[in-house]
XYZ file of N, CA and C in Angstrom:
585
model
N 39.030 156.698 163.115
C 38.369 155.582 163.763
C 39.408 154.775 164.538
N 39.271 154.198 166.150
C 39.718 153.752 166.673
C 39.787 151.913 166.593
N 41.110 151.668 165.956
C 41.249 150.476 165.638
C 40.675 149.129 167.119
N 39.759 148.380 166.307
C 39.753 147.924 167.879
C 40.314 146.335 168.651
N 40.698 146.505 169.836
C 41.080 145.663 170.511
C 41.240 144.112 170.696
N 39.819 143.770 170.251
C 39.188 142.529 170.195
C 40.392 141.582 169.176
N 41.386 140.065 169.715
C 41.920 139.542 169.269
C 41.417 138.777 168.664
N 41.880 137.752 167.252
C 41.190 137.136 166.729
C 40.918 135.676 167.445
N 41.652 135.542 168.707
C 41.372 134.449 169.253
C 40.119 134.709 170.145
N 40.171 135.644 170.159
C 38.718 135.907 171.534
C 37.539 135.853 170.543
N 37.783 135.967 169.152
C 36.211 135.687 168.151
C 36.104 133.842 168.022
N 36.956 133.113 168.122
C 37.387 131.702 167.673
C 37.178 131.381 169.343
N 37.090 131.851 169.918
C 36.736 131.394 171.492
C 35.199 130.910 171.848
N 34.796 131.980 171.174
C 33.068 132.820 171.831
C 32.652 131.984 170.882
N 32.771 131.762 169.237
C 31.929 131.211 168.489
C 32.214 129.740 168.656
N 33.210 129.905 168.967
C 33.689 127.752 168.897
C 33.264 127.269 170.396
N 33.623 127.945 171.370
C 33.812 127.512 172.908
C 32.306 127.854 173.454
N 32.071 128.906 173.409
C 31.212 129.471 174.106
C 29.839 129.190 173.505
N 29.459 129.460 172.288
C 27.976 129.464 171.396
C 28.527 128.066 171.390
N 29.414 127.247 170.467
C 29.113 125.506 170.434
C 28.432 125.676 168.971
N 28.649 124.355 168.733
C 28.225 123.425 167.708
C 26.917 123.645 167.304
N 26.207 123.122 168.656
C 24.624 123.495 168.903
C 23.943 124.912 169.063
N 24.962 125.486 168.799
C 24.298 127.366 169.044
C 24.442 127.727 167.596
N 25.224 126.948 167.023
C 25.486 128.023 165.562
C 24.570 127.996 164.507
N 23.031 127.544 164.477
C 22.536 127.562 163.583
C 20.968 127.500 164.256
N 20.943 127.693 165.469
C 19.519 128.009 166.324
C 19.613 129.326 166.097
N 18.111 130.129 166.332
C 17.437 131.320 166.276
C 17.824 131.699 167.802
N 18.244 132.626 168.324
C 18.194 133.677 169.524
C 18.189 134.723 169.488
N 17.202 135.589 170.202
C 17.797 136.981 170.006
C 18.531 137.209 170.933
N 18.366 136.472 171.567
C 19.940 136.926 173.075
C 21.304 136.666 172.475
N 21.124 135.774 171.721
C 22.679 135.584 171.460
C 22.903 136.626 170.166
N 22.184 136.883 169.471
C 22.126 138.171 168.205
C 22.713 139.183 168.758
N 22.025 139.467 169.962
C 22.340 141.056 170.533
C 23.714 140.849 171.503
N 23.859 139.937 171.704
C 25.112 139.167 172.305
C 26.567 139.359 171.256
N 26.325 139.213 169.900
C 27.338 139.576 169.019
C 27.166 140.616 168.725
N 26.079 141.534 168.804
C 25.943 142.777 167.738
C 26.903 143.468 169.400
N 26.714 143.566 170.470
C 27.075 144.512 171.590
C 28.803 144.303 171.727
N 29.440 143.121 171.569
C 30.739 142.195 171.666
C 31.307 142.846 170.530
N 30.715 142.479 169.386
C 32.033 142.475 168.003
C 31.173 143.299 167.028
N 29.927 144.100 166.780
C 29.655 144.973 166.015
C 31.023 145.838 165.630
N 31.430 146.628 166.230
C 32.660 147.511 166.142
C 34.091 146.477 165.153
N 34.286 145.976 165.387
C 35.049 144.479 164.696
C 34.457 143.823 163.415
N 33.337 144.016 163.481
C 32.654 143.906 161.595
C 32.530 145.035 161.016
N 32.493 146.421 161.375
C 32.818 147.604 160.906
C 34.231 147.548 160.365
N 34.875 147.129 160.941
C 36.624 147.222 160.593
C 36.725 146.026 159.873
N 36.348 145.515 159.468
C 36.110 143.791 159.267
C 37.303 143.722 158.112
N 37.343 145.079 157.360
C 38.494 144.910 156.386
C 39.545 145.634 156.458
N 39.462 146.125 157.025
C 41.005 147.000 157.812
C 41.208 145.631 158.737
N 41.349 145.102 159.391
C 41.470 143.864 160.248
C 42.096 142.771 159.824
N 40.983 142.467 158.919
C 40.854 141.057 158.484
C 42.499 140.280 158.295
N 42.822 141.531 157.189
C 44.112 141.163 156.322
C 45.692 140.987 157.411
N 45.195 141.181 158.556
C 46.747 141.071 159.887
C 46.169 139.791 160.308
N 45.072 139.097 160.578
C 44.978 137.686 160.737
C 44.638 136.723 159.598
N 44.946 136.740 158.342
C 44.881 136.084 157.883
C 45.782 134.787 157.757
N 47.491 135.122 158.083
C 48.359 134.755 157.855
C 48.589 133.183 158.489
N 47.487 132.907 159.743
C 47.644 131.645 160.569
C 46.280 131.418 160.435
N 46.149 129.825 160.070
C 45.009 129.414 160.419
C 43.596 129.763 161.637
N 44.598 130.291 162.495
C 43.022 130.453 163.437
C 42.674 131.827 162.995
N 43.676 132.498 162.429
C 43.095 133.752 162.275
C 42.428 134.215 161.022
N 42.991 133.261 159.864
C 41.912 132.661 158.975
C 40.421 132.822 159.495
N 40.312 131.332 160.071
C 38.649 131.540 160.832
C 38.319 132.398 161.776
N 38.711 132.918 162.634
C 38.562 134.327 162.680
C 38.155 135.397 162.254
N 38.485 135.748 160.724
C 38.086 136.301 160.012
C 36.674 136.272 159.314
N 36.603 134.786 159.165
C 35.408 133.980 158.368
C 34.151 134.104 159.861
N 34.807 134.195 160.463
C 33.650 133.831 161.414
C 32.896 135.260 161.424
N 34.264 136.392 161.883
C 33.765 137.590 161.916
C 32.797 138.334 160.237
N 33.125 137.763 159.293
C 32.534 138.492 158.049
C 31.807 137.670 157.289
N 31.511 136.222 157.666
C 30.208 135.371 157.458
C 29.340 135.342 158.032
N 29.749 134.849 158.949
C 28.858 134.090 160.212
C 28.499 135.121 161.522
N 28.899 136.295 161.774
C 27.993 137.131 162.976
C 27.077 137.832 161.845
N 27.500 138.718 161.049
C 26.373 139.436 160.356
C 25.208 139.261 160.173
N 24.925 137.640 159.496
C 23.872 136.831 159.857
C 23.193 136.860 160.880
N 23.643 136.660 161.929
C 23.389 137.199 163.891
C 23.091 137.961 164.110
N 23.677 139.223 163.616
C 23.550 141.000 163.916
C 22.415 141.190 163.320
N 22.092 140.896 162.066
C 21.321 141.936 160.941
C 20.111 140.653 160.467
N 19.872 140.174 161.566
C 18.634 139.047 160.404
C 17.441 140.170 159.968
N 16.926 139.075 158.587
C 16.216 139.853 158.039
C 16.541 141.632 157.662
N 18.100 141.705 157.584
C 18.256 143.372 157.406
C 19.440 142.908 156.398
N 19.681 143.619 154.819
C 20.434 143.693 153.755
C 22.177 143.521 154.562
N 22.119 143.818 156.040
C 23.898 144.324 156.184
C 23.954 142.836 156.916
N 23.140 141.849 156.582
C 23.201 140.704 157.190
C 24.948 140.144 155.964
N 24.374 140.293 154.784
C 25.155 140.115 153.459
C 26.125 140.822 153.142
N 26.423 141.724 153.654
C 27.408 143.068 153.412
C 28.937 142.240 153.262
N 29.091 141.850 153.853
C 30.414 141.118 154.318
C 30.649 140.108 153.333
N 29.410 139.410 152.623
C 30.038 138.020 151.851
C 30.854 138.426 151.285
N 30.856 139.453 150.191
C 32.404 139.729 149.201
C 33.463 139.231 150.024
N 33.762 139.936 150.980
C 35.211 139.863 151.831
C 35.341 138.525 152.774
N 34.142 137.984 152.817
C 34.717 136.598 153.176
C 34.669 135.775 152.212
N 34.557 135.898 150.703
C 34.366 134.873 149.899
C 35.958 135.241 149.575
N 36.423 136.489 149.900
C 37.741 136.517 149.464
C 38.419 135.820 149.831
N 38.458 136.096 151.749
C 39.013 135.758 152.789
C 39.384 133.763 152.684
N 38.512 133.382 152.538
C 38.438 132.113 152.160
C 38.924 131.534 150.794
N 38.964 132.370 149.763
C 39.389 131.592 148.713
C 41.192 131.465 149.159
N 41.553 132.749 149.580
C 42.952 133.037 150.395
C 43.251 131.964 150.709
N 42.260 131.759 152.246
C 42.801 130.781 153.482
C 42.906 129.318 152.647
N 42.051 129.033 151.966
C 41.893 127.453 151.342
C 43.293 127.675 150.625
N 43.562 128.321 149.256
C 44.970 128.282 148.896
C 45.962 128.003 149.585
N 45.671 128.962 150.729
C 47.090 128.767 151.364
C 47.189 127.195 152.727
N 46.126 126.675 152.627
C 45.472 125.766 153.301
C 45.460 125.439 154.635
N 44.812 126.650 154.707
C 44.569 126.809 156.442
C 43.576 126.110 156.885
N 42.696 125.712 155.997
C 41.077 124.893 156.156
C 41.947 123.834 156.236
N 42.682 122.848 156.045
C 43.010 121.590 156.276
C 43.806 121.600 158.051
N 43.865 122.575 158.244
C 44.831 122.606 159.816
C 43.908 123.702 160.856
N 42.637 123.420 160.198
C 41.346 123.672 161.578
C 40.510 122.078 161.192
N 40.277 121.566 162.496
C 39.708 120.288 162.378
C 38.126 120.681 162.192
N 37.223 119.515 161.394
C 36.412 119.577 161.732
C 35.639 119.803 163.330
N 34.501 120.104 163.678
C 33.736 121.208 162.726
C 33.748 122.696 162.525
N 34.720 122.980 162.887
C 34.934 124.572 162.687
C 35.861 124.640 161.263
N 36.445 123.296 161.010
C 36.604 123.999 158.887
C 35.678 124.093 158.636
N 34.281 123.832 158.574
C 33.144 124.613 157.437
C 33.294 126.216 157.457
N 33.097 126.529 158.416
C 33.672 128.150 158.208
C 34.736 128.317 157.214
N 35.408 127.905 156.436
C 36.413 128.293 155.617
C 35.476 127.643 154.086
N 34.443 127.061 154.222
C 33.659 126.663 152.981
C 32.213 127.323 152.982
N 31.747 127.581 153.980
C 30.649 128.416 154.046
C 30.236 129.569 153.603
N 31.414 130.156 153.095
C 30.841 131.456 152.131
C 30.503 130.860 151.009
N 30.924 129.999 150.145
C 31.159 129.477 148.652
C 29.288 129.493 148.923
N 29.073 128.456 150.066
C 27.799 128.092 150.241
C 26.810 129.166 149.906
N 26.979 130.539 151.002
C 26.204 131.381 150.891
C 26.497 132.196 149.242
N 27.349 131.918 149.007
C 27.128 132.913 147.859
C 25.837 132.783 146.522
N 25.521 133.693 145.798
C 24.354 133.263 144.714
C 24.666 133.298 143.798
N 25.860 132.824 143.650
C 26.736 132.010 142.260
C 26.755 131.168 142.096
N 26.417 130.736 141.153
C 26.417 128.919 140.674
C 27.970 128.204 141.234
N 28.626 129.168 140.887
C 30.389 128.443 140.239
C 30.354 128.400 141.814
N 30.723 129.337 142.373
C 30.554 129.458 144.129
C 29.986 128.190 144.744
N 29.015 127.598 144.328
C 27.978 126.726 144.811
C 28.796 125.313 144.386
N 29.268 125.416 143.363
C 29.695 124.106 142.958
C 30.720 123.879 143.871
N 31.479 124.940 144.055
C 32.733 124.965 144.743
C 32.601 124.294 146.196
N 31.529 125.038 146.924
C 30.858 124.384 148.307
C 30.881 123.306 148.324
N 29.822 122.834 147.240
C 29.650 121.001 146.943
C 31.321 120.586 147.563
N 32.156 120.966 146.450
C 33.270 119.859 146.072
C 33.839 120.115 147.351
N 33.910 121.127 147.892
C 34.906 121.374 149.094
C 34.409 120.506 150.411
N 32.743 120.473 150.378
C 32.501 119.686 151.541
C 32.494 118.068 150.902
N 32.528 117.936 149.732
C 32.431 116.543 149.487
C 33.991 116.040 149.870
N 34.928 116.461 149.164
C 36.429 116.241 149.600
C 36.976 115.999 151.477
N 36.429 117.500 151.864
C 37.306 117.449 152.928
C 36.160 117.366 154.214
N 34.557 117.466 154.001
C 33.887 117.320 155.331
C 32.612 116.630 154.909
N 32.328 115.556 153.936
C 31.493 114.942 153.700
C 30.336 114.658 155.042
N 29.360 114.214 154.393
C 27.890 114.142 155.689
C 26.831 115.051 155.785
N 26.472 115.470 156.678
C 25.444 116.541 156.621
C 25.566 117.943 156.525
N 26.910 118.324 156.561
C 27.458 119.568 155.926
C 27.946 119.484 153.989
N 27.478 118.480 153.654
C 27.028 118.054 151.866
C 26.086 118.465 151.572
N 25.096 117.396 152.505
C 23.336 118.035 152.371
C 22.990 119.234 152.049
N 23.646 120.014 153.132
C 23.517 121.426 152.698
C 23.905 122.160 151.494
N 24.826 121.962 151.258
C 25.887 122.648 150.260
C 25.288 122.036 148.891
N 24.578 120.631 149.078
C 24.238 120.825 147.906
C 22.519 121.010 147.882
N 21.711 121.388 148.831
C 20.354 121.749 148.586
C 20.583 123.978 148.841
N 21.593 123.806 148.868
C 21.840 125.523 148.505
C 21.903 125.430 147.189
N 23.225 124.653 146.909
C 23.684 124.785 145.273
C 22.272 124.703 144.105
N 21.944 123.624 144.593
C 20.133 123.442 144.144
C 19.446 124.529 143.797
N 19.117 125.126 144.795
C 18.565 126.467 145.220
C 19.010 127.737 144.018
N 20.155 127.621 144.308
C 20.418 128.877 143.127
C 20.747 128.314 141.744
N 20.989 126.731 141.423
C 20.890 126.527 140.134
C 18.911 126.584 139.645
N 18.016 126.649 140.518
C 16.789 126.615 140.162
C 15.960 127.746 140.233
N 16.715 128.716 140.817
C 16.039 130.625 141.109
C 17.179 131.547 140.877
N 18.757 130.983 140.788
C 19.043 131.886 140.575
C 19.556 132.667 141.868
N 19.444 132.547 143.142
C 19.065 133.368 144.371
C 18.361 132.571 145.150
N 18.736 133.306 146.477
C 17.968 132.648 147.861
C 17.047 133.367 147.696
N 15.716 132.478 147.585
C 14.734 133.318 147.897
C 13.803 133.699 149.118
N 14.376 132.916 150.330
C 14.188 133.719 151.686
C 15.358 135.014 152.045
N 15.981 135.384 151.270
C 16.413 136.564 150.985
C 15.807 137.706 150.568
N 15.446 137.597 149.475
C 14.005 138.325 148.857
C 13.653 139.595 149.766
N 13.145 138.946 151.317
C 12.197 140.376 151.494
C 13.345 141.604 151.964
N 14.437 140.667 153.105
C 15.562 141.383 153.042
C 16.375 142.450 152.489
N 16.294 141.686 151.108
C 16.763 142.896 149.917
C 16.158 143.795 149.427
N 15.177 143.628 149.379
C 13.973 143.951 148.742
C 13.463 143.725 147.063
N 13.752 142.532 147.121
C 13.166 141.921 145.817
C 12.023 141.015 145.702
N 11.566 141.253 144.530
C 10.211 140.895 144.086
C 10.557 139.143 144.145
N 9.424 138.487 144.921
C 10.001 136.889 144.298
C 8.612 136.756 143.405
N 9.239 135.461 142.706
C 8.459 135.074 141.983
C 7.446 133.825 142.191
N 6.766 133.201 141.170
C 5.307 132.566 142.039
C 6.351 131.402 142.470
N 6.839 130.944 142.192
C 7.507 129.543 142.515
C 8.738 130.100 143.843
N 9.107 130.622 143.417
C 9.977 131.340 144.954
C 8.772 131.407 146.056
N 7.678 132.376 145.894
C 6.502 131.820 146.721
C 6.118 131.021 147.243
N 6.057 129.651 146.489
C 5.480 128.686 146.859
C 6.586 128.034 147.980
N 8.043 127.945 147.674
C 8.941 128.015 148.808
C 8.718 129.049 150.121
N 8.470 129.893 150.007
C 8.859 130.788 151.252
C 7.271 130.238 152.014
N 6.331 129.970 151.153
C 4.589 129.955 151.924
C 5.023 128.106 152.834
N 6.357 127.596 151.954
C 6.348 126.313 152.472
C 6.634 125.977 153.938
N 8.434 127.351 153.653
C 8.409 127.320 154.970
C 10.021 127.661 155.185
N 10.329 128.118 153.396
C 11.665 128.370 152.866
C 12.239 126.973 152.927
N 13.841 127.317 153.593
C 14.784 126.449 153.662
C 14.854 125.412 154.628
N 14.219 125.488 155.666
C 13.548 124.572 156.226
C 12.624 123.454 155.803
N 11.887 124.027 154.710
C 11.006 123.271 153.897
C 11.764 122.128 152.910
N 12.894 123.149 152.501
C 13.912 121.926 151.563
C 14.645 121.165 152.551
N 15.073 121.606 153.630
C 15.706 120.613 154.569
C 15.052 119.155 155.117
N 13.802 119.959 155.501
C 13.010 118.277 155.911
C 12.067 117.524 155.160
N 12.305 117.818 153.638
C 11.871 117.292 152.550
C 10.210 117.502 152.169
N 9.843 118.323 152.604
C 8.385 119.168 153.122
C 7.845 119.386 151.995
N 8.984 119.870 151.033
C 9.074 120.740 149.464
C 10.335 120.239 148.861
N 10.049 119.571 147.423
C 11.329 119.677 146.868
C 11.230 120.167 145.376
N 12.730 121.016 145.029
C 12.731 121.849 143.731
C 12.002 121.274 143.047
N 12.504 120.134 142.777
C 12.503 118.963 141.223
C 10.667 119.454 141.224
N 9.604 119.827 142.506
C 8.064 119.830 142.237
C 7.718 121.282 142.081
N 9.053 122.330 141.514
C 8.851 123.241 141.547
C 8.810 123.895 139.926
N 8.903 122.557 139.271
C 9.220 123.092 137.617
C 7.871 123.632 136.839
């Protein structure tokens, strides 16, 4: 397999410069097929790669960007959306040690806390909390802690579910019929009425 080209600054370009603030958490399929055509080949290698930019902060996020945050992009609603968390939950526990998340400014450090987020581990989840409470408090909290929520009360994302292909249950139901995570975001649905 042909190692490929793509520098880790040209991924920290496109996702920071180019998509923006305001692109990174809207629905497109232009911009989906926009990463899957660009850097598909570069999340294939994602771990042969990863480990030559880890060593500097941008290439830290770089990494995180490439094995969190496109897969999501590439593969919605498809299992290889997730493929990658292992290796960026790695990637990140790394970069934070060695504290590369403190020498990327907000808002592109959440990428160095955003796996903890996605992961469906409690301990993971707590970790999110504390990391955005410490170093990026505000509405990147909110989140981190109505995820953490989330899997201290199911266990699992359950707009994940069909993805994987797991059975949800009636109360996971009653979330996804709400409107999922959206539903917990604009207070539509909350756990605590899910007992």
């Amino acid at each position: 397999m042909t190692r490929t080209t793509t520098p880790p600054e040209t991924i920290t370009r496109f996702w920071l410069d180019d998509v923006g603030e305001k692109g990174w958490y809207i629905r497109s399929d232009e911009l989906d097929a926009t990463i899957r055509q660009r850097f598909m080949p570069d999340w294939e290698q994602a771990a042969s790669l990863t480990p030559d930019w880890e060593g500097t902060p941008e290439g830290a996020l770089a990494a995180l960007i490439l094995t969190d945050q496109f897969p999501r992009n590439m593969f919605r609603d498809d299992p290889r959306a997730f493929a990658t968390d292992p290796l960026a939950l790695a990637i990140a526990d790394r970069a934070i040690a060695a504290g590369h998340d403190l020498k990327i400014a907000p808002p592109a450090r959440q990428f160095f806390y955003l796996p903890f987020e996605h992961s469906e581990d409690l301990a993971d989840q707590d970790r999110a909390v504390s990391l955005f409470a410490e170093f990026m408090p505000g509405e990147n909290l909110r989140h981190a802690a109505l995820h953490r929520d989330t899997i201290r009360q199911f266990g699992r994302f359950p707009w994940r579910n069909a993805a994987l292909g797991r059975q949800s249950t009636p109360s996971e139901l009653k979330v996804l019929e709400a409107g999922g995570y959206g539903a917990l975001v604009s207070g539509k649905l909350l756990l605590d009425a899910l007992e």
